[in-house]
Amino acid sequence: MARIPQDQLDRLKRDIDLVALARSRGVPLEAKGSDFLGLCPFHEETEPSFRINPAKNLFHCFGCDAKGSVIDFVMRLDGVSFRHAVEILRKDLPGAPSPSTPTKNNPLPALVTPEAGDDDLRLQVADYYHQTLLESPEATAYLEKRGLDPAALVEPFHLGFSNRTLGYHIPPSRYKDGRAIRQRLSELGIIKTTGHELLRGSLVVPLYDLEGRVVQMYGRKITPSLRKGTPLHLYLPGPNRGLFNPAAFRNPEELILCESLIDALSFVSAGYTNAIAAYGTNGFTEQLHEAILDAGITRLLIAYDRDDAGDRAAEALAERLAGEGITSFRVLFPHHMDANEYARKVQPAKHSLGLVLRGAQHIAGPLKTLSLIDTPAELSPEKATKNRHIAEAEPLLPLAAAPEPQGDVKTQEIPASPSFP
């Protein structure tokens, strides 16, 4: 978990008036010399022993020995963690506490009600994660490190970031609504039995059905210094369901099928907006199959990783779909590369991905013209027209060969570490 910068903590302790904060929480105070005195809110007493020193902005109860800063005050009064108390106080900067500050009788408002349906509940959480990403430079920096354009992806795909603050916006477990909502979120797998968010520290990609309901979420860990063995890729528990980029199915021409969501985002970021994703080489689901058939897709460009598993899965899928009238082409990256690594290493990505798409090898199904309906406008029209047709008499590329960058496409090496599986 990222540490809260010390300068932010110092500002909270300095700029939030502890006297005003205590009074806003129902603690009557009277001036006593240079201090303020009142009944302690942390234990029962009849004689005031709770004292605030406004010069130091610190409190001390001489009855129960509670003491500390504004952060300690909120932690004790609301029964919350240090980080949660900081989140509450941040809302009050730079002025005094507002009437909406949560108290024991007025907890933080819930994101949803316990009566919300599963899809609505997932949508509310996805909305919160999306808003969190917009305020999280570390999440944007991760996208850029992966060669992904935030402007092309964050809003259109409602990308989010789980920074471990979801629980701060749900009533505590001691409240009936808080217990009910946490139970629902636990049943959906969004919150673990420990109370932690399953996707904490992850870039979050919501997955939808064709009606636009959020039915699944994918999380990719982006925080550094993870414990050894921590899974980098996570889905909510349950069957693999939900589609990435449902809008792509509205065009009855062709789709680019990727092995992973990061690869699909790489194509979309480069301008190829008809990219979709499976759940890995063995994750071509029946829902995905039915969506392709229902959309009337006639050509599929399979852009799985260029390794033995990817090659075998692409061939098996192509044979399966050929019997349904769908023509499949294998997108050939250099050996042991995936779409994201190739797009980052060979710049600009629009051109490099265009090269491998136009050089895709026919595997199975009726031999048809590759339209590449989403070829970026920046590509030369003459070059695109010349390369987008695969002549029936033209010999097919051997599976071991991958189209290499040509022309004005420049290779930009990236550091070998860290790697991005």
XYZ file of C-alpha atoms in Angstrom:
421
model
C 0.000 0.000 0.000
C 1.392 3.414 -0.982
C 2.408 5.576 1.958
C 0.639 8.890 2.510
C 3.181 11.683 1.916
C 4.405 13.187 5.162
C 3.761 16.733 3.946
C 0.057 15.868 3.538
C -0.109 14.497 7.061
C 1.657 17.584 8.408
C -0.815 19.830 6.622
C -3.800 17.988 8.065
C -2.416 18.218 11.574
C -1.632 21.892 11.117
C -4.559 23.256 9.098
C -7.586 21.376 10.483
C -8.664 23.280 13.586
C -9.046 20.640 16.296
C -11.294 22.881 18.446
C -13.673 23.431 15.512
C -13.525 19.740 14.622
C -14.394 18.625 18.177
C -17.259 21.103 18.422
C -18.633 19.950 15.055
C -18.665 16.426 16.489
C -20.774 17.459 19.463
C -18.084 18.056 22.081
C -18.909 21.226 24.114
C -15.720 23.152 24.925
C -15.031 26.146 27.123
C -11.942 28.295 27.165
C -9.693 27.580 30.146
C -6.701 29.880 30.015
C -4.898 29.205 26.747
C -6.598 25.781 26.377
C -10.151 24.491 25.836
C -11.770 22.062 28.269
C -14.748 19.718 27.921
C -16.227 16.294 28.645
C -14.260 13.514 26.979
C -16.103 11.948 24.005
C -14.192 8.672 24.472
C -15.388 7.640 27.935
C -18.156 8.414 30.419
C -17.373 11.229 32.871
C -19.127 13.962 34.819
C -16.174 16.271 35.351
C -14.410 17.619 32.242
C -10.937 16.166 31.712
C -10.662 16.516 27.928
C -8.273 19.361 27.048
C -7.232 20.823 23.685
C -4.134 22.961 23.242
C -4.941 25.142 20.192
C -1.345 26.339 19.858
C -0.123 22.760 19.309
C -3.472 21.567 17.855
C -3.338 18.510 20.143
C -5.780 16.939 22.601
C -5.283 15.013 25.832
C -7.816 13.428 28.157
C -6.446 13.151 31.673
C -9.166 10.623 32.517
C -8.599 7.913 29.876
C -5.226 9.180 28.601
C -6.457 9.482 25.005
C -4.275 11.991 23.172
C -2.980 13.017 19.797
C -3.708 15.058 16.689
C -6.811 15.575 14.570
C -6.092 12.216 12.926
C -6.039 10.396 16.259
C -9.254 12.202 17.252
C -11.137 10.958 14.162
C -9.704 7.451 14.471
C -10.955 7.119 18.053
C -14.294 8.851 17.608
C -15.312 7.073 14.374
C -13.568 3.769 15.066
C -11.737 3.861 11.733
C -8.218 3.133 10.522
C -5.454 5.704 10.190
C -5.852 5.850 6.395
C -9.627 6.144 6.665
C -9.284 9.030 9.106
C -6.950 10.773 6.682
C -9.493 10.304 3.864
C -12.209 11.892 6.033
C -10.049 14.866 7.015
C -8.822 15.482 3.482
C -12.363 16.492 2.580
C -12.130 19.324 5.103
C -9.038 21.018 3.723
C -8.304 23.874 3.567
C -11.201 25.101 5.723
C -12.922 24.005 8.893
C -14.956 20.783 9.247
C -18.157 20.743 7.245
C -21.560 19.636 8.549
C -21.362 16.564 6.329
C -18.353 15.196 8.206
C -19.314 11.657 9.305
C -19.852 10.936 12.977
C -20.838 7.883 14.966
C -24.465 8.619 14.155
C -23.774 9.831 10.612
C -21.370 7.442 8.827
C -20.083 7.891 5.291
C -22.930 7.413 2.808
C -23.107 4.065 1.056
C -22.304 3.724 -2.612
C -25.389 1.534 -3.050
C -28.261 0.186 -1.039
C -28.436 -3.444 0.059
C -31.495 -3.897 -2.163
C -29.564 -3.116 -5.381
C -29.324 -5.933 -7.924
C -26.009 -7.628 -8.596
C -25.460 -5.795 -11.887
C -26.256 -2.421 -10.314
C -23.939 -3.176 -7.428
C -21.066 -4.045 -9.772
C -21.793 -0.915 -11.804
C -21.680 1.288 -8.717
C -18.329 -0.188 -7.749
C -17.045 0.212 -11.327
C -18.137 3.871 -11.243
C -16.245 4.400 -8.000
C -13.106 2.741 -9.351
C -13.377 4.856 -12.504
C -13.546 8.071 -10.481
C -10.605 6.874 -8.410
C -8.495 6.337 -11.539
C -9.201 9.888 -12.680
C -7.633 11.075 -9.420
C -4.741 8.571 -9.410
C -1.633 9.614 -11.357
C -0.011 6.253 -10.622
C -2.722 4.456 -12.606
C -2.345 6.801 -15.566
C 1.431 6.369 -15.390
C 0.999 2.582 -15.571
C -1.104 2.868 -18.736
C 1.504 5.082 -20.331
C 4.287 2.678 -19.303
C 2.422 -0.065 -21.124
C 2.225 2.125 -24.224
C -1.517 2.690 -23.782
C -3.100 6.066 -24.466
C -5.257 7.054 -21.451
C -7.270 9.498 -23.573
C -8.322 6.687 -25.918
C -9.137 4.154 -23.216
C -10.081 5.503 -19.782
C -13.450 7.083 -20.613
C -14.560 4.816 -23.508
C -13.937 1.637 -21.497
C -14.676 3.055 -18.054
C -11.302 1.921 -16.763
C -10.828 2.154 -13.026
C -8.323 1.796 -10.230
C -8.804 0.090 -6.877
C -6.762 2.072 -4.351
C -8.172 0.349 -1.258
C -10.611 3.149 -0.355
C -13.907 1.495 -1.360
C -14.558 0.456 2.233
C -14.289 4.067 3.393
C -17.452 4.842 1.454
C -19.525 2.061 2.965
C -21.070 2.348 6.426
C -19.092 0.476 9.107
C -20.084 -3.079 9.948
C -21.657 -1.949 13.215
C -24.507 -0.434 11.175
C -27.212 -2.631 9.675
C -26.812 -1.207 6.148
C -23.052 -1.500 6.405
C -23.248 -5.193 7.304
C -25.764 -5.864 4.533
C -23.763 -4.098 1.822
C -20.499 -5.745 2.862
C -22.217 -9.125 2.782
C -23.470 -8.458 -0.756
C -20.051 -7.289 -1.930
C -18.508 -10.367 -0.365
C -20.976 -12.635 -2.174
C -19.969 -11.001 -5.471
C -16.302 -11.442 -4.616
C -15.565 -7.700 -4.683
C -14.637 -7.796 -0.990
C -12.848 -10.779 0.533
C -13.825 -12.361 3.840
C -10.930 -10.423 5.396
C -12.641 -7.169 4.418
C -10.009 -6.301 1.804
C -10.925 -5.539 -1.790
C -10.089 -8.425 -4.123
C -8.756 -6.106 -6.856
C -6.900 -3.736 -4.533
C -3.877 -2.135 -6.148
C -5.158 -3.032 -9.625
C -6.113 -1.366 -12.855
C -9.761 -2.432 -13.251
C -11.498 -3.216 -16.552
C -15.289 -3.746 -16.329
C -16.706 -6.437 -18.622
C -20.243 -6.238 -19.962
C -22.935 -8.284 -21.579
C -24.423 -7.086 -24.859
C -27.131 -5.201 -22.940
C -24.489 -3.061 -21.213
C -24.681 -4.665 -17.757
C -21.465 -5.062 -15.767
C -21.177 -8.811 -15.231
C -17.464 -9.217 -14.458
C -14.330 -7.226 -13.610
C -10.696 -7.801 -14.475
C -7.899 -6.478 -12.301
C -4.223 -6.122 -13.179
C -1.910 -5.376 -10.249
C 0.122 -2.240 -10.838
C 1.574 -1.515 -7.418
C 5.312 -2.185 -6.957
C 7.028 -4.401 -4.388
C 4.355 -7.104 -4.344
C 4.887 -10.167 -2.197
C 6.328 -13.132 -4.073
C 3.546 -15.252 -5.535
C 0.962 -12.440 -5.634
C -1.284 -13.004 -8.694
C -0.936 -10.161 -11.185
C -4.176 -10.947 -13.029
C -7.498 -11.385 -11.243
C -11.170 -11.775 -12.100
C -14.105 -11.769 -9.743
C -14.912 -15.356 -8.692
C -17.374 -17.333 -10.732
C -17.598 -18.320 -14.393
C -15.722 -16.361 -17.050
C -18.438 -14.211 -18.521
C -18.670 -10.733 -19.921
C -17.253 -9.098 -23.018
C -14.603 -6.488 -23.568
C -15.600 -3.827 -26.106
C -19.205 -4.894 -26.869
C -19.425 -2.060 -29.405
C -17.053 -3.985 -31.686
C -19.734 -6.627 -32.260
C -21.993 -4.094 -33.949
C -19.892 -4.194 -37.125
C -20.590 -7.378 -39.094
C -17.213 -7.394 -40.844
C -14.281 -8.601 -38.770
C -12.837 -8.707 -35.283
C -9.334 -8.850 -33.841
C -9.332 -11.506 -31.123
C -6.629 -11.108 -28.467
C -5.495 -13.472 -25.760
C -5.588 -10.820 -23.016
C -7.301 -7.557 -22.191
C -4.016 -5.622 -22.172
C -3.367 -6.789 -25.740
C -6.859 -5.750 -26.822
C -6.368 -2.352 -25.195
C -3.101 -2.055 -27.126
C -4.895 -2.465 -30.455
C -7.641 -0.018 -29.500
C -5.071 2.500 -28.261
C -3.384 2.317 -31.671
C -6.659 2.988 -33.493
C -7.915 -0.545 -34.221
C -11.200 -0.283 -32.389
C -12.550 -3.700 -33.414
C -10.366 -5.579 -30.912
C -11.879 -7.983 -28.374
C -10.357 -10.372 -25.838
C -10.677 -13.980 -24.699
C -9.880 -15.253 -21.218
C -6.493 -16.618 -22.291
C -5.740 -19.293 -24.871
C -8.249 -21.680 -23.289
C -10.783 -18.959 -22.550
C -12.824 -18.665 -25.725
C -16.153 -18.793 -23.906
C -19.535 -19.833 -25.209
C -20.768 -16.308 -24.553
C -18.012 -14.929 -26.777
C -18.735 -17.586 -29.404
C -22.448 -16.766 -29.444
C -21.775 -13.021 -29.623
C -19.577 -13.531 -32.716
C -22.174 -15.702 -34.428
C -25.073 -13.393 -33.535
C -23.157 -10.384 -34.862
C -22.629 -12.092 -38.217
C -18.846 -11.736 -38.074
C -17.262 -13.248 -41.204
C -13.528 -12.718 -40.541
C -11.533 -13.195 -37.355
C -7.936 -12.075 -36.928
C -6.526 -14.153 -34.075
C -3.845 -12.112 -32.301
C -2.870 -14.571 -29.584
C 0.647 -14.539 -28.121
C 3.281 -15.880 -30.506
C 4.183 -19.037 -28.641
C 3.327 -22.720 -28.867
C 0.197 -22.356 -26.739
C -1.002 -19.394 -28.793
C -0.356 -21.157 -32.108
C -2.151 -24.342 -31.045
C -5.132 -22.425 -29.659
C -5.401 -20.268 -32.793
C -5.394 -23.288 -35.104
C -7.964 -25.166 -33.032
C -10.265 -22.152 -32.849
C -9.942 -21.464 -36.574
C -10.919 -25.039 -37.437
C -13.881 -24.851 -35.081
C -15.158 -21.591 -36.617
C -14.527 -22.659 -40.215
C -17.478 -25.024 -39.999
C -19.640 -22.005 -39.205
C -18.521 -20.005 -42.227
C -16.032 -17.780 -40.416
C -12.627 -17.206 -41.988
C -9.727 -16.978 -39.535
C -6.300 -15.395 -39.974
C -3.333 -15.721 -37.608
C -1.685 -12.430 -36.625
C 2.031 -13.238 -36.506
C 4.131 -11.362 -33.992
C 7.831 -12.151 -33.647
C 8.392 -15.325 -31.636
C 7.555 -15.152 -27.917
C 5.952 -11.722 -28.216
C 2.419 -10.560 -27.561
C 0.608 -7.557 -28.997
C 1.469 -5.210 -26.147
C 5.186 -6.009 -26.127
C 5.388 -5.715 -29.916
C 3.516 -2.398 -29.919
C 5.854 -0.999 -27.258
C 9.027 -2.208 -28.906
C 8.194 -1.185 -32.453
C 7.045 2.402 -32.724
C 4.758 3.899 -33.821
C 2.275 1.267 -32.720
C -0.273 2.295 -35.353
C 2.124 1.265 -38.095
C 3.662 -1.807 -36.457
C 0.316 -3.334 -35.541
C -0.972 -2.445 -38.990
C 1.897 -4.421 -40.515
C 1.142 -7.621 -38.621
C -2.579 -7.284 -39.288
C -2.094 -6.862 -43.016
C 0.364 -9.765 -43.032
C -1.953 -12.096 -41.108
C -1.877 -15.706 -42.325
C -5.023 -17.458 -43.462
C -5.622 -20.545 -41.312
C -9.081 -21.890 -42.056
C -12.432 -20.996 -43.537
C -13.354 -19.540 -46.922
C -10.488 -17.387 -48.218
C -11.786 -13.838 -48.216
C -10.522 -10.303 -48.423
C -9.184 -8.748 -45.242
C -10.898 -5.383 -44.940
C -9.130 -3.993 -41.855
C -12.067 -1.700 -41.369
C -10.331 0.174 -38.573
C -6.990 0.879 -40.274
C -5.910 4.255 -38.836
C -6.189 7.182 -41.222
C -2.509 7.995 -40.690
C -1.483 4.964 -42.758
C -0.785 5.644 -46.408
C -4.012 4.894 -48.327
C -1.987 3.447 -51.199
C -0.007 1.172 -48.893
C -3.118 0.117 -47.001
C -5.008 -0.693 -50.200
C -2.065 -2.645 -51.574
C -1.667 -4.749 -48.462
C -5.208 -5.327 -47.309
C -5.964 -7.864 -50.070
C -4.772 -11.443 -49.823
C -4.778 -12.986 -53.249
C -5.997 -16.565 -53.475
C -2.935 -17.554 -55.526
C -0.486 -15.897 -53.127
C 1.513 -18.450 -51.095
C 0.748 -18.397 -47.403
C 3.345 -17.344 -44.883
C 4.836 -20.277 -42.990
C 3.716 -20.282 -39.375
C 7.310 -19.802 -38.198
C 7.660 -16.513 -40.061
C 6.484 -13.212 -38.658
C 6.204 -9.994 -40.672
C 9.014 -7.680 -39.676
C 8.765 -3.874 -39.536
C 9.376 -2.219 -42.870
C 9.680 1.235 -44.383
C 9.623 4.165 -41.999
C 8.686 2.126 -38.930
C 11.400 2.557 -36.301
C 12.320 0.097 -33.613
C 12.378 1.517 -30.106
C 13.906 -0.815 -27.559
C 12.415 -0.858 -24.100
C 14.221 -1.964 -20.949
C 14.174 -5.696 -20.335
C 12.991 -5.085 -16.770
C 10.370 -4.834 -15.554
C 8.582 -7.315 -17.764
C 4.838 -7.171 -18.230
C 3.213 -10.591 -18.447
